[in-house]
XYZ file of C-alpha atoms in Angstrom:
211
model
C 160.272 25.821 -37.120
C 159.724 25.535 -33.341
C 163.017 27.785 -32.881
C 162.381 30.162 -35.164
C 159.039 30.864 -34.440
C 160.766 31.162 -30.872
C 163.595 32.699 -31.677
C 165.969 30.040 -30.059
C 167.356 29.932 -33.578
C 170.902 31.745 -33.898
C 174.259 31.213 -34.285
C 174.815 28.568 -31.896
C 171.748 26.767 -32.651
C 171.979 27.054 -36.303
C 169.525 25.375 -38.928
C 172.557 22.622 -39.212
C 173.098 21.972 -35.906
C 169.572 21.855 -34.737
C 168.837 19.436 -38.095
C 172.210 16.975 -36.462
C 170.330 17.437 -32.935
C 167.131 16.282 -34.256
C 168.877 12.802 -36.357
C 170.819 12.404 -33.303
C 167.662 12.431 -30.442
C 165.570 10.184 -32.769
C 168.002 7.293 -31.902
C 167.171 7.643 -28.194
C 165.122 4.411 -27.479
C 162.822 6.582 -25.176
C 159.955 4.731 -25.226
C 159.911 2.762 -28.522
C 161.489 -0.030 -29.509
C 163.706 -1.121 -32.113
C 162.009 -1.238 -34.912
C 160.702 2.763 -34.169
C 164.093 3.995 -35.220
C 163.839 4.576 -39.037
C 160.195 6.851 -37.801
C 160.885 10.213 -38.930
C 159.615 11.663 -35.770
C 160.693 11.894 -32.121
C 158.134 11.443 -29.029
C 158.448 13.490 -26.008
C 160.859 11.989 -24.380
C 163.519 12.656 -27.381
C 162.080 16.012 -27.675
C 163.774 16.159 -23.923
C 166.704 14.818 -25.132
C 167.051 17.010 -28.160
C 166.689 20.168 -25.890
C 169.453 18.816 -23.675
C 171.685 18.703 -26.391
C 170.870 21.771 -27.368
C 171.394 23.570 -23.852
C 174.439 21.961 -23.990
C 175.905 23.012 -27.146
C 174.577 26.796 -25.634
C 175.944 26.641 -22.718
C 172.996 27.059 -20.272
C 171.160 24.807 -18.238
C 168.382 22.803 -19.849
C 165.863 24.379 -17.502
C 166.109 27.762 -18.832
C 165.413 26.376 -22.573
C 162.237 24.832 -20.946
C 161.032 27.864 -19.456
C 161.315 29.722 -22.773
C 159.322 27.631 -24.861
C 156.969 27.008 -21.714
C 156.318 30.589 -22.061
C 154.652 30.364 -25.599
C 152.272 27.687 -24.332
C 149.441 29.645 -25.073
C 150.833 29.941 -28.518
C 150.660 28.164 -31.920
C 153.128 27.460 -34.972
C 153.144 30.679 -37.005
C 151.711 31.142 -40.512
C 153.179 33.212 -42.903
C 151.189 33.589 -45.900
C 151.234 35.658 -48.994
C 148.495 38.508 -48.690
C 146.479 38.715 -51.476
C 146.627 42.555 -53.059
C 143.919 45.338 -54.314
C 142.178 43.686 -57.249
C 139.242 46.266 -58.511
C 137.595 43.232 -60.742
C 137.122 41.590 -57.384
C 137.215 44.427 -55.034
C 135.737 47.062 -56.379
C 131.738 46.152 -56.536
C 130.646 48.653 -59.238
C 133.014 46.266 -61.679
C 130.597 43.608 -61.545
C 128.313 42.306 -64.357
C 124.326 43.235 -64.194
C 124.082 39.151 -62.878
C 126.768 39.675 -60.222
C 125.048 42.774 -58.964
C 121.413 41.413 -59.084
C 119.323 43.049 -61.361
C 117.790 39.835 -61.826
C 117.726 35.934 -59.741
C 119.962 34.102 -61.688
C 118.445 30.981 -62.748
C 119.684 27.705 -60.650
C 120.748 24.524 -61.549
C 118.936 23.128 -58.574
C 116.214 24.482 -59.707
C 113.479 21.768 -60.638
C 110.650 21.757 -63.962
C 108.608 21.220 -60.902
C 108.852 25.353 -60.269
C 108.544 26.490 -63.741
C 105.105 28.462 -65.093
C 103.121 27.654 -67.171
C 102.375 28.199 -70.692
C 100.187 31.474 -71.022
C 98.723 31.161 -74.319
C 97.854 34.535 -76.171
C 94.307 35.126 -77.045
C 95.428 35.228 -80.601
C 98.125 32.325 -80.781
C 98.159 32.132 -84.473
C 100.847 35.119 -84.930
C 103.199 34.559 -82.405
C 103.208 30.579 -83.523
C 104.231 32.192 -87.123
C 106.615 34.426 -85.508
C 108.055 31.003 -83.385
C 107.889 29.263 -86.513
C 109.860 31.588 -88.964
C 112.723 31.894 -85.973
C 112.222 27.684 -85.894
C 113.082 27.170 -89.405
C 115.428 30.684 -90.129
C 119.480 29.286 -90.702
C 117.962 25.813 -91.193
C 119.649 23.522 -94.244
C 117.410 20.721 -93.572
C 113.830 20.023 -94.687
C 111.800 22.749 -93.167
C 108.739 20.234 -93.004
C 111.128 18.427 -90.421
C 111.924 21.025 -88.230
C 109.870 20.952 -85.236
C 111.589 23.341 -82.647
C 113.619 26.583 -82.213
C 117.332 26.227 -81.198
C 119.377 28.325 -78.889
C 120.801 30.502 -81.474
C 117.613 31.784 -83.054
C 116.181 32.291 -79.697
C 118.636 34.897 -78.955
C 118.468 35.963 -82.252
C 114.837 36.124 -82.523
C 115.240 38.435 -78.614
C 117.807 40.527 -80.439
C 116.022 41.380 -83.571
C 112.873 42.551 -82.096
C 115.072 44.555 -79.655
C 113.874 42.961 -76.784
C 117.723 41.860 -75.395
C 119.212 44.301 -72.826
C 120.763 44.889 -69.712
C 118.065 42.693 -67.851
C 117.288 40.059 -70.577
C 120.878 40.079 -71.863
C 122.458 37.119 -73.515
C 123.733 35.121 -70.334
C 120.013 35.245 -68.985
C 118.415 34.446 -72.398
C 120.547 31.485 -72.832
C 120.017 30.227 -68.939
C 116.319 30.864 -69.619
C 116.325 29.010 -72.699
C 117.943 25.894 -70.998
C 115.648 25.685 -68.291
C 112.230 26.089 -69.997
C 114.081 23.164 -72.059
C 113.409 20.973 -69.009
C 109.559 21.629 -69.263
C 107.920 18.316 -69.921
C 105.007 19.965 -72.475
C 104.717 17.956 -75.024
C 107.569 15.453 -74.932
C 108.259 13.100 -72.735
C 111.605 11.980 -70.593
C 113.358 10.728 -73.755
C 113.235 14.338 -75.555
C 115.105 16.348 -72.606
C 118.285 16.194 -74.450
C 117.145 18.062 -77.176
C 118.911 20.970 -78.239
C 115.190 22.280 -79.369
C 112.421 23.919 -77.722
C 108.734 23.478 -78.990
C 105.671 26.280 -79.017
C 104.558 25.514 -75.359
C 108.787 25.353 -73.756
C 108.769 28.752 -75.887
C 105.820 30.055 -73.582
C 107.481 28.988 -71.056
C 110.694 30.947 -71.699
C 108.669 34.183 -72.287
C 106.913 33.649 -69.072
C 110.383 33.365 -67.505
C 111.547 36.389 -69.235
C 108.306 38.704 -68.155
């Protein structure tokens, strides 16, 4: 690579020879000892030797060989790399989803139940509970006296029926939002955070969130 980056690389000094040059200075015991020799790299010394070799085989002094890689000091090995072409669902901006763009903070995962609101209860709680309640129990094959909480499904459903879901509140953030007021500690304690149910207060929660 040193070569061709340098353009020492050409007929004489062909990928072969150089390759034969390189096997050939690495048994120079420059240096190292004995047991160095199966190393798959040369030290400076052999580096010398190699070039020697190779001023030989092109019939110039070594000195001149020196004083044209000497001349590239400043430089480094160069990098060719594939460049990466026009995508317009990564390049063009106006592509991008309402989350991407920010028409609202998406919700973090860093985020703790620490930062959530709190529950703003109605001054008349009694119909939205019934409205929580039918969306609780709606799709449910179990005993409805069992059912205690409303799912993730019937949350978006319950958004979706009343016409609330939209470019702002659309599914993505109504499912995020619904997953973190599930961390709210109202009314459960530690052992209930892996349930895939949110009760009356969590539910407040989410609507503050979504307001």
């Amino acid at each position: 690579k040193l070569f061709r980056d340098l353009g020492l690389e050409g007929r004489a000094l062909n990928s072969t020879f150089l390759d034969l040059t390189f096997t050939k200075a690495k048994t120079a015991l420059i240096g190292r000892d004995m047991s160095d020799t199966q190393s798959k790299r040369i030290n400076f010394d052999q580096f010398l030797v190699a070039l020697e070799l190779c001023a030989q085989e092109k019939g110039v002094p070594s000195s001149d060989l020196h004083a044209q890689i000497s001349a590239h000091a400043d430089e480094g090995p160069k990098i060719k790399a594939t460049e990466a072409g026009y995508n317009k669902f990564h390049d063009d901006k106006s592509t991008y989803t309402a989350n991407l763009r920010g028409s609202h903070k998406p919700l973090s995962r860093g985020d703790s139940a620490l930062n959530l609101p709190k529950p703003v209860h109605p001054a008349d709680p009694d119909a939205l509970f019934a409205v929580f309640d039918r969306y609780c129990k709606f799709g449910e094959t179990a005993l409805l006296e069992t059912v205690t909480g409303m799912t993730s499904r019937n949350f978006l459903k319950l958004f979706r029926d009343l016409g609330l879901e939209g470019r702002a509140l659309n599914s993505t953030f109504l499912d995020l939002t619904f997953t973190k007021a599930k961390t709210a500690l109202i009314g459960r304690d530690m052992s209930d955070t892996q349930s895939k149910r949110i009760n009356f207060d969590q539910f407040l929660v989410a609507l503050e969130l979504c307001a």
